[in-house]
mmCIF file of C-alpha atoms in Angstrom:
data_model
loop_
_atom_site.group_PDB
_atom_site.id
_atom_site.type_symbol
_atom_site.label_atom_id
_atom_site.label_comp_id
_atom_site.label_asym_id
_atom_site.label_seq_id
_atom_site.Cartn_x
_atom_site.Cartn_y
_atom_site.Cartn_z
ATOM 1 C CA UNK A 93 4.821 -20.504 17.073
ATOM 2 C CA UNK A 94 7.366 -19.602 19.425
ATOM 3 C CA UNK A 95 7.936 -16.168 21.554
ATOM 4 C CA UNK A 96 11.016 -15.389 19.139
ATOM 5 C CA UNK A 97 8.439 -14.379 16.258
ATOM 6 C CA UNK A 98 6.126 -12.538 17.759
ATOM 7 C CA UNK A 99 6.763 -8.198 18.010
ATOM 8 C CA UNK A 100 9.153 -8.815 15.630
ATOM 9 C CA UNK A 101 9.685 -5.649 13.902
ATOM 10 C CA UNK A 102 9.497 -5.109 10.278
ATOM 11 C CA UNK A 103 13.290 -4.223 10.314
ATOM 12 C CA UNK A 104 14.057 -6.909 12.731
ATOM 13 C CA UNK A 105 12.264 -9.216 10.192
ATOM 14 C CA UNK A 106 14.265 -7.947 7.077
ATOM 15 C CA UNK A 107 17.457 -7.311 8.690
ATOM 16 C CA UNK A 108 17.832 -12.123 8.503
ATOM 17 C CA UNK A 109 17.775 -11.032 4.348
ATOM 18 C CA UNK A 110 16.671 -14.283 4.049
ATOM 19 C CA UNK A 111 16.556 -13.614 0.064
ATOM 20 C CA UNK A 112 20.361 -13.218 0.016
ATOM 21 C CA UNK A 113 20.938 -16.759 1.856
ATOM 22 C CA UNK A 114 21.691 -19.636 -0.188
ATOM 23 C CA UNK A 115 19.860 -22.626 0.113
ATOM 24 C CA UNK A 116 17.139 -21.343 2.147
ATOM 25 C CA UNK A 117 13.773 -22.195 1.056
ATOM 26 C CA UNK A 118 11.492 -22.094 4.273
ATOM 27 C CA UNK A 119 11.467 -20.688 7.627
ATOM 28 C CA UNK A 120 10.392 -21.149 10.610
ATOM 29 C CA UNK A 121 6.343 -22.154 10.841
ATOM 30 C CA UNK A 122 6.299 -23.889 7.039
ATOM 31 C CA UNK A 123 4.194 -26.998 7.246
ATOM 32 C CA UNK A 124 6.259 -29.583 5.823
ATOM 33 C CA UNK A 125 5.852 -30.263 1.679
ATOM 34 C CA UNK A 126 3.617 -33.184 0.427
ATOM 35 C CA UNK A 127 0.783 -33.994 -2.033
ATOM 36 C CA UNK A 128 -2.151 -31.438 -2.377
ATOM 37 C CA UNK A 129 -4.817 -33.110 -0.461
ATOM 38 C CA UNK A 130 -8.540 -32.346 0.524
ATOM 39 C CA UNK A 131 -11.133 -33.341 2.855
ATOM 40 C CA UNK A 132 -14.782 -33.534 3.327
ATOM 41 C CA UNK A 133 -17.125 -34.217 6.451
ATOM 42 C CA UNK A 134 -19.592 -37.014 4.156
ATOM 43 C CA UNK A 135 -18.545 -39.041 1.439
ATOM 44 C CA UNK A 136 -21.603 -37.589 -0.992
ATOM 45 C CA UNK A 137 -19.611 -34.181 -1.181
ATOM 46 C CA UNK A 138 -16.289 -36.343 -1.587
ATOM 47 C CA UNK A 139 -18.023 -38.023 -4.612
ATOM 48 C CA UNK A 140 -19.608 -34.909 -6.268
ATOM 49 C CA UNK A 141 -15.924 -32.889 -5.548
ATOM 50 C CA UNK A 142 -18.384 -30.154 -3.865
ATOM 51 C CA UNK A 143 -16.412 -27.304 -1.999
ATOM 52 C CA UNK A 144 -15.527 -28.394 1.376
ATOM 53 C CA UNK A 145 -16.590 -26.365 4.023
ATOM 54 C CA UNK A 146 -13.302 -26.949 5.619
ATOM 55 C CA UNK A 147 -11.940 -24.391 3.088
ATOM 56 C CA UNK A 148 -11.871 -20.744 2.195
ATOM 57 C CA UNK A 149 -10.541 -19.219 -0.782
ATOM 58 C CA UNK A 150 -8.715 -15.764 -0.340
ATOM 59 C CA UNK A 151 -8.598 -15.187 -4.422
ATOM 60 C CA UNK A 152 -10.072 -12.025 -4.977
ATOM 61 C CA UNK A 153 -9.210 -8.237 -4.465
ATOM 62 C CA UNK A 154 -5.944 -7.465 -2.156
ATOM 63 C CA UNK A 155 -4.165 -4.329 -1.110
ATOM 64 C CA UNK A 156 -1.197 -3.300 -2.635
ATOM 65 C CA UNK A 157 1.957 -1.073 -2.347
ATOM 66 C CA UNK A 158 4.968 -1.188 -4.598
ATOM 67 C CA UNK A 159 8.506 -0.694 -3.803
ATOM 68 C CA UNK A 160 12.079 -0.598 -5.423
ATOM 69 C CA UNK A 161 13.796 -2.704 -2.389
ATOM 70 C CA UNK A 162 12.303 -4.545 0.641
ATOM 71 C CA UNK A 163 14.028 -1.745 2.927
ATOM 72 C CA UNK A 164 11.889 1.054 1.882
ATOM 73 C CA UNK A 165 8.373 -0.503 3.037
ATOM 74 C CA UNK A 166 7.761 1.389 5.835
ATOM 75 C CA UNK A 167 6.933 -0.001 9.485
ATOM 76 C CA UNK A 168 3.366 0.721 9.610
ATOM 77 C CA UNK A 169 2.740 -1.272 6.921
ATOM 78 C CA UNK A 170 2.660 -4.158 9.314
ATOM 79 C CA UNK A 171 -0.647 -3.187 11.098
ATOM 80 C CA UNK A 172 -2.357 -0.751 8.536
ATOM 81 C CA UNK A 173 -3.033 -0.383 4.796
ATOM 82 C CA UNK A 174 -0.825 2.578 3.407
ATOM 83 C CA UNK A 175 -2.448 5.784 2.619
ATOM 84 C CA UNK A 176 -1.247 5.427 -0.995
ATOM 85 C CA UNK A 177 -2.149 1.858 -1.614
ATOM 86 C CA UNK A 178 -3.810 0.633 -4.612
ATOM 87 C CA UNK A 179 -6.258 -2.657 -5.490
ATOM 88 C CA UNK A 180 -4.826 -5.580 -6.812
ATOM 89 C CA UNK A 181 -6.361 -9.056 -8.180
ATOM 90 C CA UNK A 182 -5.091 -12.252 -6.478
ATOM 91 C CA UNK A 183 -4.115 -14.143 -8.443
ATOM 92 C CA UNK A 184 -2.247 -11.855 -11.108
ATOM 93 C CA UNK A 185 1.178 -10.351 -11.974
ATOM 94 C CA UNK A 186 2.173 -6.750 -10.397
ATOM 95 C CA UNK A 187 3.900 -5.923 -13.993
ATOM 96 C CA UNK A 188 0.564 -6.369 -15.545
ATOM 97 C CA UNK A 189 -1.348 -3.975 -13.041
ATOM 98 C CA UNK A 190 1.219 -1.339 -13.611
ATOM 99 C CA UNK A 191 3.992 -1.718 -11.715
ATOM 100 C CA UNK A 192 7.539 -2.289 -13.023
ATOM 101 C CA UNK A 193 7.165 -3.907 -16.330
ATOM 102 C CA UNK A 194 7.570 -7.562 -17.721
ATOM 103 C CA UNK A 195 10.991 -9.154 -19.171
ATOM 104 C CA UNK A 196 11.550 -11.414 -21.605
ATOM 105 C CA UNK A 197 15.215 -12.929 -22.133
ATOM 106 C CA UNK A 198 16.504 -16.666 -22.195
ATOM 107 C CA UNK A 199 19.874 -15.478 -22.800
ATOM 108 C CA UNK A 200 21.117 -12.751 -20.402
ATOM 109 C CA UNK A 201 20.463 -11.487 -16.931
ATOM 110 C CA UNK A 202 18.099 -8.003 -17.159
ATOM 111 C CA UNK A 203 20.165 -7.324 -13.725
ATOM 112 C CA UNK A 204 23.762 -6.454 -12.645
ATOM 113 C CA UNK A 205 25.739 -9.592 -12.600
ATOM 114 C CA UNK A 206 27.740 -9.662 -9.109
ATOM 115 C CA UNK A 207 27.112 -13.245 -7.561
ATOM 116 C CA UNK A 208 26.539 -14.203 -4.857
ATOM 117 C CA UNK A 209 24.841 -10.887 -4.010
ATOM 118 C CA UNK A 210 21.765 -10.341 -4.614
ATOM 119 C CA UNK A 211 21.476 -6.652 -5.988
ATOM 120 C CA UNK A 212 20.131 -3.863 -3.498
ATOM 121 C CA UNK A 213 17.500 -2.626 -6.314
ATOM 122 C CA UNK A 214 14.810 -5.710 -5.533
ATOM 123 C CA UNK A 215 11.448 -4.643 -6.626
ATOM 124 C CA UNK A 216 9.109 -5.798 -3.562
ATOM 125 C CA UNK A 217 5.216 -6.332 -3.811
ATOM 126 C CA UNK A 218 3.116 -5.954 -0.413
ATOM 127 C CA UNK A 219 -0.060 -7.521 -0.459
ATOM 128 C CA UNK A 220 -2.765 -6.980 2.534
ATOM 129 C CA UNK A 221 -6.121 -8.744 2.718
ATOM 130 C CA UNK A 222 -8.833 -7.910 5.960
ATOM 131 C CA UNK A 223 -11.145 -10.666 6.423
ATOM 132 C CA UNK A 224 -13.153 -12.117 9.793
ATOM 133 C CA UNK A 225 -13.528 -15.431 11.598
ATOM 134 C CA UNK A 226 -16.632 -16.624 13.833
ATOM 135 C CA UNK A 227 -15.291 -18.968 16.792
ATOM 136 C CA UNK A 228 -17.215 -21.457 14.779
ATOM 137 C CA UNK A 229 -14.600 -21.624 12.674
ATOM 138 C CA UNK A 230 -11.529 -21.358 15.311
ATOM 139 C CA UNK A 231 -13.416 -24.268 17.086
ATOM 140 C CA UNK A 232 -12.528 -27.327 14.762
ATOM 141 C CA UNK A 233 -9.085 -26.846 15.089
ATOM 142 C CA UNK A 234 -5.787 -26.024 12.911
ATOM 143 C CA UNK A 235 -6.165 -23.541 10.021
ATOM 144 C CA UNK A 236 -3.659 -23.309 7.549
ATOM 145 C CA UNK A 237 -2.966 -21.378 4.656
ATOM 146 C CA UNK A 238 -1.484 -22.130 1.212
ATOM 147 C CA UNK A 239 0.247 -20.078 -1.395
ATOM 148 C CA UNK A 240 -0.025 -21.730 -4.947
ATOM 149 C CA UNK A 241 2.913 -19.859 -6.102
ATOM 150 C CA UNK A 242 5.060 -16.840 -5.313
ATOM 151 C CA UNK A 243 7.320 -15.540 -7.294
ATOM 152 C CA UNK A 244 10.413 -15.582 -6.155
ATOM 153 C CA UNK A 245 9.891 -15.424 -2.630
ATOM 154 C CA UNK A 246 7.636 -13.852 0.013
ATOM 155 C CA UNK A 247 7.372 -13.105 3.923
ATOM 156 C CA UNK A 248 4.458 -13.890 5.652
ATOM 157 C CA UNK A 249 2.422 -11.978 8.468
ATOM 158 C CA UNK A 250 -0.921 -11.913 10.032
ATOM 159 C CA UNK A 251 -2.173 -9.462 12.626
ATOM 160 C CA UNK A 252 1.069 -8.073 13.131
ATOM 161 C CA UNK A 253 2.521 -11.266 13.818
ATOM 162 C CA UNK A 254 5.435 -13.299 11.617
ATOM 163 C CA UNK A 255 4.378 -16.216 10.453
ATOM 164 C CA UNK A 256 7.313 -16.887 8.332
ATOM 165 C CA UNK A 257 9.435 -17.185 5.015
ATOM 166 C CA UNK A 258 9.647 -18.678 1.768
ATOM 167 C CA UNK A 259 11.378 -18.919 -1.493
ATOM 168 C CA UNK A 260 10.354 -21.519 -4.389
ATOM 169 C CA UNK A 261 8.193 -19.975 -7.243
ATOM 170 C CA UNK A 262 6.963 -23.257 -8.583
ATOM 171 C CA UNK A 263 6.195 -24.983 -5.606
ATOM 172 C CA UNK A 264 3.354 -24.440 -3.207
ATOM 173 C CA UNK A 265 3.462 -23.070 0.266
ATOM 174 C CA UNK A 266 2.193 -23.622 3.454
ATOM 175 C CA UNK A 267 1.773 -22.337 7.749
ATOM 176 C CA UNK A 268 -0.136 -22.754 10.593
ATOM 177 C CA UNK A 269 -2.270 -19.823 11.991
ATOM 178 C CA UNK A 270 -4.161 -21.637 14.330
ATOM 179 C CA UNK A 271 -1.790 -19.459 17.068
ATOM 180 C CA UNK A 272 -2.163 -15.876 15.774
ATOM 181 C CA UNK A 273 -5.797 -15.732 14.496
ATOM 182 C CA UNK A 274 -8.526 -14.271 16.322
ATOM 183 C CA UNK A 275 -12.893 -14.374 16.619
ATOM 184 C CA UNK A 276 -13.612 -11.454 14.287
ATOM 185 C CA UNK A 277 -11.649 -9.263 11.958
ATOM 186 C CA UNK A 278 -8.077 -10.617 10.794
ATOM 187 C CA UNK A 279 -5.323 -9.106 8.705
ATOM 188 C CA UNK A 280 -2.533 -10.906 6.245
ATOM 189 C CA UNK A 281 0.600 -9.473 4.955
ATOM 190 C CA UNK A 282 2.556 -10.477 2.322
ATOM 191 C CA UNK A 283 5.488 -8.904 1.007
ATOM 192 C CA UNK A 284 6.832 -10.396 -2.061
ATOM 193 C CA UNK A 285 10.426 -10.636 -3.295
ATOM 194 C CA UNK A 286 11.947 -10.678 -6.798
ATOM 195 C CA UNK A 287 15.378 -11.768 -6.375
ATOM 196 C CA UNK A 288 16.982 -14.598 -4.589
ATOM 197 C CA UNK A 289 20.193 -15.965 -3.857
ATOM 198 C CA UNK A 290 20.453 -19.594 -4.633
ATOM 199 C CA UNK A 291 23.189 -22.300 -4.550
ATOM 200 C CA UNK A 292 22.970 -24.769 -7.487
ATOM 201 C CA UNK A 293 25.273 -27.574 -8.293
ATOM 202 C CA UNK A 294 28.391 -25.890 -5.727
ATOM 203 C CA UNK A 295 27.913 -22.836 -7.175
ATOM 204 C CA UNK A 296 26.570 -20.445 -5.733
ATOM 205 C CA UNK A 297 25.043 -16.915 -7.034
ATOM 206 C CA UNK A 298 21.327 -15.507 -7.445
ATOM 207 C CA UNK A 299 18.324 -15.701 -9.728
ATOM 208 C CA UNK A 300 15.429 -14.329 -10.940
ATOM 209 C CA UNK A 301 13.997 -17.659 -12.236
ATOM 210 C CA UNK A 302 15.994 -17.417 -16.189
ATOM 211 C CA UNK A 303 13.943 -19.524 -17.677
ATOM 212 C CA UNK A 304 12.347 -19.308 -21.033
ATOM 213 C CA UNK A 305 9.176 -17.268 -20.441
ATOM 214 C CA UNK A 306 8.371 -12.797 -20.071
ATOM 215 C CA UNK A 307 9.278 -12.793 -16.316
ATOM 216 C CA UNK A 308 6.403 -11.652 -13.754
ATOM 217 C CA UNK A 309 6.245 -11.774 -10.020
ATOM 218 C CA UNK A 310 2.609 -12.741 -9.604
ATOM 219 C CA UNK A 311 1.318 -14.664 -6.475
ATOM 220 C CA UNK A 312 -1.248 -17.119 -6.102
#
């Protein structure tokens, strides 16, 4: 990770609007794409698909503040939980915990049609989770973490440090936090975008993935 991403402020952060780029997918600490893979330290656990040990799921209960537009999260977000903020499964869908509400059409946009910019109402989920570290762990080496799924797109940050940016709902993602975790207690944030600007066969305007299915921004 280089000295450009650390102390960024949240504004700093939001003022790129990476949603409202075209053809933007992943910035800057994404591990490259490739095939799921996983790994074991003796080939009896490999056979038997056991858990590895090199592996920690974060499914489970989260943090969770709503807002109408990325702008209005407020700074302190960043490095504390807000007063305000509610539970929320991991893996699930904000609309079905109460916030906003699901849409279903495969013929018409449910938002103002003005490409290529993305509209300035953007419903935007932030996500926190706490959870510690021994050195044990930090000793073997790089630890990365993987989002299943994000819908549409999501910024990434953990202990108050940016990690990074992505945008593909369907696709898996991936960084490196070797560099910005620590022995003991450790804190992610995840703020989660609906609407993105994408450029598609030379033309270019924004989505909120039209496809033919009620539309949720769930992450996973």
């Amino acid at each position: 990770m280089n000295s450009s991403q650390t102390g960024k402020s949240l504004s700093a952060v939001l003022s790129r609007r990476d949603w409202g780029k075209s053809c933007l997918y992943a910035i800057p600490s994404a591990c490259p794409r490739h095939p799921p893979f996983q790994s074991w330290r003796n080939e009896q656990d490999a056979r038997e698909d056991r858990v590895s040990a090199q592996s920690a799921s974060l499914n489970g209960t989260w943090k969770f503040s709503y807002f109408s537009q990325p702008e209005r999260v407020p700074e302190t977000w960043l490095q504390n939980d807000l007063d305000n903020a509610d539970e929320i499964q991991v893996p699930s869908n904000w609309q079905l915990a109460g916030y906003d509400a699901p849409i279903y059409t495969n013929v018409t946009y449910p938002i103002p049609v003005n490409p290529p910019f993305v509209p300035v109402e953007n419903p935007t989920g932030c996500y926190s989770l706490t959870f510690n570290l021994d050195d044990g762990w930090l000793a073997q080496g790089q630890t990365r973490i993987i989002f299943d799924g994000v819908n549409s797109a999501f910024y990434l940050w953990c202990n108050g440090h940016w990690v990074g940016y992505s945008q593909d709902s369907r696709l898996p993602a991936e960084f490196d936090l070797s560099d910005v975790l620590v022995p003991g207690e450790n804190r992610l944030a995840v703020m989660g975008i609906t609407l993105v600007r994408r450029q598609l066969s030379g033309r270019s305007g924004y989505v909120a993935h039209e496809w033919d299915f009620p539309r949720c921004q769930p992450i996973a």
